[in-house]
CSV table of C-alpha atoms in Angstrom, one decimal:
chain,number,residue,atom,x,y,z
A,337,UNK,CA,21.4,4.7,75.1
A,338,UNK,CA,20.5,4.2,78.6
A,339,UNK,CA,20.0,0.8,80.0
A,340,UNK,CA,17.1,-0.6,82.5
A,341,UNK,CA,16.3,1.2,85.1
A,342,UNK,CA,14.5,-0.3,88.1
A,343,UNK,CA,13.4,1.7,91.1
A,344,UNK,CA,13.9,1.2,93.9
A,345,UNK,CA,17.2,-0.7,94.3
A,346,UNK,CA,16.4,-1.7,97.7
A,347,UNK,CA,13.2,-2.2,100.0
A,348,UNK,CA,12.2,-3.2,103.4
A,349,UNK,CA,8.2,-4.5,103.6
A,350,UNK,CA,6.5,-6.1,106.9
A,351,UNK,CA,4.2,-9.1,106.3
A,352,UNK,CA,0.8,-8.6,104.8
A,353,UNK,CA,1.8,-5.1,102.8
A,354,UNK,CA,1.6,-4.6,99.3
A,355,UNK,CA,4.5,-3.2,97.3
A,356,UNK,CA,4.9,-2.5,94.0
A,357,UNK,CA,8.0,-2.3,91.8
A,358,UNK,CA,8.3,-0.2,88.2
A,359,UNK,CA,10.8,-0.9,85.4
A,360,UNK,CA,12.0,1.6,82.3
A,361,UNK,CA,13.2,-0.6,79.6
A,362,UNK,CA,15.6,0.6,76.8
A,363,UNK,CA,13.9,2.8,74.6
A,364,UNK,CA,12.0,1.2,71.7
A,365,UNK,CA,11.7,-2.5,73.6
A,366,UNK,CA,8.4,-3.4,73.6
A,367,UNK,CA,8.7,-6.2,75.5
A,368,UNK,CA,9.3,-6.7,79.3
A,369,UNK,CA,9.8,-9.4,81.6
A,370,UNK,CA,10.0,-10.2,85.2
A,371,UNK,CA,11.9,-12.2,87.1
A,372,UNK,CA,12.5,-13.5,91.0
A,373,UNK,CA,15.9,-14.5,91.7
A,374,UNK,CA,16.7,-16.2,95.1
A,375,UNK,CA,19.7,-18.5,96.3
A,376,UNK,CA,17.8,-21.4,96.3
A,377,UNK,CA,15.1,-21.5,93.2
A,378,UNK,CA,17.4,-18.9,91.2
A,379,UNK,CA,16.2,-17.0,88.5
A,380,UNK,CA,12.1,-17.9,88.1
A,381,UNK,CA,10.1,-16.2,85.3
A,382,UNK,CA,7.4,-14.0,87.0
A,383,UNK,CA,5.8,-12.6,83.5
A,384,UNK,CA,5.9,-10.7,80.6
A,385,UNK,CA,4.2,-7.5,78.7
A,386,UNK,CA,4.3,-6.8,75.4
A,387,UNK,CA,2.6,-3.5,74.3
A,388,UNK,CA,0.4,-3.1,77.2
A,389,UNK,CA,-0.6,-7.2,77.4
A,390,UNK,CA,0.5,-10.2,79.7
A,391,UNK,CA,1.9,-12.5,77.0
A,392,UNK,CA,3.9,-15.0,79.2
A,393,UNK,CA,3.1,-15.8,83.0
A,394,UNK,CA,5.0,-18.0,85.0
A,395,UNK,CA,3.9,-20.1,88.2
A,396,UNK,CA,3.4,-17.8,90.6
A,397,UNK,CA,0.6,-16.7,93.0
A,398,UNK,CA,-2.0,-14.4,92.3
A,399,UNK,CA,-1.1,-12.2,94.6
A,400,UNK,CA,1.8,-11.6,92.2
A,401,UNK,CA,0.5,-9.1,89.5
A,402,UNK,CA,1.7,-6.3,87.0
A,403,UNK,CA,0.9,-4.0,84.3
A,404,UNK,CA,2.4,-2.3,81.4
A,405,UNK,CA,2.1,1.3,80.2
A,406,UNK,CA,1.3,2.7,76.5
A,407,UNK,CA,5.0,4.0,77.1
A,408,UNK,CA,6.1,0.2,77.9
A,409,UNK,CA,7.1,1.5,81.2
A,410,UNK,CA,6.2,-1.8,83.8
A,411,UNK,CA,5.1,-2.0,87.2
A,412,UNK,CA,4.8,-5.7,89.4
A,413,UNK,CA,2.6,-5.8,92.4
A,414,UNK,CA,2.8,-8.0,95.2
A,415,UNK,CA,0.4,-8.2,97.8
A,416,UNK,CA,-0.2,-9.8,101.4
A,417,UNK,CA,3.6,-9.7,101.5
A,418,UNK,CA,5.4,-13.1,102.8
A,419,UNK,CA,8.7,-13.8,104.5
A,420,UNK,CA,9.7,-16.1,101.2
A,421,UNK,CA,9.3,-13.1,98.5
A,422,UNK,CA,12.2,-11.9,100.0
A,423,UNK,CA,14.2,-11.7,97.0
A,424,UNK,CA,15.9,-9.8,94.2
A,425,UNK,CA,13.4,-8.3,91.3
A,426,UNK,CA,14.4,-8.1,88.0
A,427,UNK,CA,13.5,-6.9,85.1
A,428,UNK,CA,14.5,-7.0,81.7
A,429,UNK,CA,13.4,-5.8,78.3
A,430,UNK,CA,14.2,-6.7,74.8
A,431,UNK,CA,13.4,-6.2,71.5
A,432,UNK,CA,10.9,-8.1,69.0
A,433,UNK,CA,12.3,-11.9,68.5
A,434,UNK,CA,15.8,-10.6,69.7
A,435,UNK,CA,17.8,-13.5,71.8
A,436,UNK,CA,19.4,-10.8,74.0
A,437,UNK,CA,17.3,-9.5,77.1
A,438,UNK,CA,19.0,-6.3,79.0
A,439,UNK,CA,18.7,-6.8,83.0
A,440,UNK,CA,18.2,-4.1,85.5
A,441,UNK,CA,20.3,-4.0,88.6
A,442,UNK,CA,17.2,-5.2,90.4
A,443,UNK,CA,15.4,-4.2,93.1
A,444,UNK,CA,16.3,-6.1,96.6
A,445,UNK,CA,13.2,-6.5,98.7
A,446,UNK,CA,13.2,-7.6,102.1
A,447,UNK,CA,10.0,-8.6,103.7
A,448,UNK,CA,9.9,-8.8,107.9
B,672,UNK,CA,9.5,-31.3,81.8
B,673,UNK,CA,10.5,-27.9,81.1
B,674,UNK,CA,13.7,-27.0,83.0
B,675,UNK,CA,16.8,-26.1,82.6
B,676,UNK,CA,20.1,-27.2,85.1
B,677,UNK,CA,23.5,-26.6,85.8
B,678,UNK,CA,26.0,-29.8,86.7
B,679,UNK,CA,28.1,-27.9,89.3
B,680,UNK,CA,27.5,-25.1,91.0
B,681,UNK,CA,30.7,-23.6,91.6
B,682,UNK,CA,34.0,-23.7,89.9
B,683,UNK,CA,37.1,-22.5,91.1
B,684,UNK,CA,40.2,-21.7,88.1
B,685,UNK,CA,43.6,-20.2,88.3
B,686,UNK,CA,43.9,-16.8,86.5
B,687,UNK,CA,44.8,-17.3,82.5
B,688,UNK,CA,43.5,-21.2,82.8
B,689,UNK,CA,40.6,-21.8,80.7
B,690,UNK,CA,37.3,-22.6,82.2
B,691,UNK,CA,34.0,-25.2,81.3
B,692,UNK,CA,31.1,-24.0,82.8
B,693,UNK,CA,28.0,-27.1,81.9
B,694,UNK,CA,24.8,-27.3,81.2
B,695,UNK,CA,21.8,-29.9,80.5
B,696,UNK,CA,18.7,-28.7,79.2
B,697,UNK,CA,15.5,-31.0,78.7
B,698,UNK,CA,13.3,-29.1,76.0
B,699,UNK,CA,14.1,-30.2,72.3
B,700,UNK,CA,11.7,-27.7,71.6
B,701,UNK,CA,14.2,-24.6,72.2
B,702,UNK,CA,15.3,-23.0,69.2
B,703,UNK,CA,18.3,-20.5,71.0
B,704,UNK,CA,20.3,-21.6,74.2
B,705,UNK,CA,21.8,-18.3,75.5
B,706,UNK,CA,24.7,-17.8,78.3
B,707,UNK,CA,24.3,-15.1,80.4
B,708,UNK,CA,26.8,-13.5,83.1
B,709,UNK,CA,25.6,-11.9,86.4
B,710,UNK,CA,28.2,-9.9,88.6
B,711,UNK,CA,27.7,-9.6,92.0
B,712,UNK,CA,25.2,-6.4,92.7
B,713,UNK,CA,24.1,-6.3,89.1
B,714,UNK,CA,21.4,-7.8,86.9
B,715,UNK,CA,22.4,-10.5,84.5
B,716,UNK,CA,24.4,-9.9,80.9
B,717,UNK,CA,23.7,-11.7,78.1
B,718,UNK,CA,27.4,-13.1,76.5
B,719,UNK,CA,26.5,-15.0,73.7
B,720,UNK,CA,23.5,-17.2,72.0
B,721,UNK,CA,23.8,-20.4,69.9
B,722,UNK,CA,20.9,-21.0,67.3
B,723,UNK,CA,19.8,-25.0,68.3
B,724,UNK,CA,20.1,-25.8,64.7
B,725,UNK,CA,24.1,-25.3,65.0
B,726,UNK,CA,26.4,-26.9,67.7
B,727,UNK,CA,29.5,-24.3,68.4
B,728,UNK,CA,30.0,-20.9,68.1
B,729,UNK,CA,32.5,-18.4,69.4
B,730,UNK,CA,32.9,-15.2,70.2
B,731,UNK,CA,35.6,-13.0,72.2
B,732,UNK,CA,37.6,-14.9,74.2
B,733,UNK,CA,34.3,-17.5,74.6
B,734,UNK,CA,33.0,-20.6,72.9
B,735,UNK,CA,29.2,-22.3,73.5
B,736,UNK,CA,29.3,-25.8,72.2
B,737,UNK,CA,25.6,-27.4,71.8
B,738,UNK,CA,25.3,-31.1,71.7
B,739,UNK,CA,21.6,-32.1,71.0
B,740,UNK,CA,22.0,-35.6,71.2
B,741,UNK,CA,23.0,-35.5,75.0
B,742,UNK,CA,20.8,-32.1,76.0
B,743,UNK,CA,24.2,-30.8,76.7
B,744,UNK,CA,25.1,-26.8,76.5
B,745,UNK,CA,29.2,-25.9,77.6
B,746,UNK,CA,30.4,-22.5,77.7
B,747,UNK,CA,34.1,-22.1,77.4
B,748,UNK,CA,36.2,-19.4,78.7
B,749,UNK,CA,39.7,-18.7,77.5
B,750,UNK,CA,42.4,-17.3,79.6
B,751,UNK,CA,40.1,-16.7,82.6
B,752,UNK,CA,40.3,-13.1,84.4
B,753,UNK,CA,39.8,-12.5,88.0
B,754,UNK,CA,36.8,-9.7,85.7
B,755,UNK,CA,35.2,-13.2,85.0
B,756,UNK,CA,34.4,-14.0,88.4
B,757,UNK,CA,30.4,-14.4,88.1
B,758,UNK,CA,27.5,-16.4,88.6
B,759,UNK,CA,26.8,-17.9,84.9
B,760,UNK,CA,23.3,-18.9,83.8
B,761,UNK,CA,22.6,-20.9,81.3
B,762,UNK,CA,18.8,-20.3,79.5
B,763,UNK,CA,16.8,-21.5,76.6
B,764,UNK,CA,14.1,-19.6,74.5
B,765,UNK,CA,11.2,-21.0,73.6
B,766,UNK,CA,8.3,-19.9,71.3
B,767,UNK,CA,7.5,-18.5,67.7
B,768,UNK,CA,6.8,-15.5,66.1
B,769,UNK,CA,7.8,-12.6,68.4
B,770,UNK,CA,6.7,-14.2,71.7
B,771,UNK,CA,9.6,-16.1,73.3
B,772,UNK,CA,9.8,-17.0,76.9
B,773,UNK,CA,13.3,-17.5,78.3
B,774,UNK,CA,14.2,-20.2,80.8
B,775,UNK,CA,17.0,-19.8,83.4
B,776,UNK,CA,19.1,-22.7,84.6
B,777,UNK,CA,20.4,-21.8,88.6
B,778,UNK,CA,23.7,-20.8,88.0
B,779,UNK,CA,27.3,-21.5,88.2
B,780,UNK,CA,29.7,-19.5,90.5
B,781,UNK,CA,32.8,-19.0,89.1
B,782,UNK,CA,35.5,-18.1,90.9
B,783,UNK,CA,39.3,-17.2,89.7
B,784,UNK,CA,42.1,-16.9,92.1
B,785,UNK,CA,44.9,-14.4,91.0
């Protein structure tokens, strides 16, 4: 069955644009979470979706966002872009009450 | 405070030494600690989960020993690869029902010379 996919792997913003960021998780996982990982803070819980509603939200910004689809497909939005998102996206998905979350490679963003 | 940390952040081993990798956590209220392993270029893997309620359990080649009483999760690693090399994150679930939130700890680089 195929695993996370997260697209794109890589991405180069300037300051002050948006991006935004989508996740597939494994088939039949309802449930999807976000996460920033940087050297210094390392992995930091952005949020999570469960069939189409924010369940769990960590402490970031509001200019940190996302949104689930009916087909539990996810998308994160970040907007007015700073030099300290720089960091690697991830996003994983798991199934109801399960202990183990599947990771995506990630998606490295780089903001100028 | 919620939070989960790592007492070193980077351990070296010879290849077919066994390794500790440490962890302190300071929520009681956790009812899984879970080890995960993250290769370099590639999201995290989960490796094994202990229930709160128990204090060791082992799987291939690995052991997670959970000592409540200190806040204190270990993972061992027995007869350490140089395929081992990895960042290891230590997290704890929190929550009830079917919403559970998962906190990481920052990491331990492990690193095993041939």
């Amino acid at each position: 069955k195929a695993g996370v996919t997260q697209t794109p792997r890589y991405l180069i913003k300037t300051r002050g644009q948006q991006v935004t960021l989508s996740c597939s998780p494994i088939s039949g996982h309802r449930s999807v979470s976000w996460y920033q990982q940087t050297p210094g803070q390392g992995l930091q819980f952005l949020f999570e979706y469960f069939s189409e509603t924010q369940r769990n939200k960590g402490n970031f910004p509001g200019r940190f966002s996302g949104r689930q689809f009916s087909n539990s497909r996810s998308e994160m939005n970040v907007s007015t872009l700073e030099l300290g998102d720089s960091a690697l996206y991830l996003c994983a998905s798991s199934s109801t009450g399960g202990t183990e979350a599947f990771f995506g490679q990630g998606t490295r963003l780089t903001v100028v | 405070g919620e939070s989960v940390g790592l007492h070193l952040p980077t351990l070296s081993v010879q290849e077919g030494d066994n390794s500790i990798i440490n962890c302190a956590y300071s929520n009681s209220a956790s009812d899984y600690f879970i080890w995960y392993k993250q290769e370099s270029g590639k999201g995290p893997q989960f490796i094994i989960d202990i229930r709160s309620n128990m204090d060791k359990r082992q799987g291939q080649r690995v052991t997670v020993l959970l000592n409540k009483t200190v806040k204190h999760l270990s993972l061992q690693i027995a007869a350490t690869q140089p395929g081992d090399s990895a960042v290891y994150f230590c997290a704890e679930r929190r929550g009830g029902g079917s919403n559970y939130k998962l906190t990481f700890g920052k990491g331990t680089l492990l690193t095993v010379n041939p």
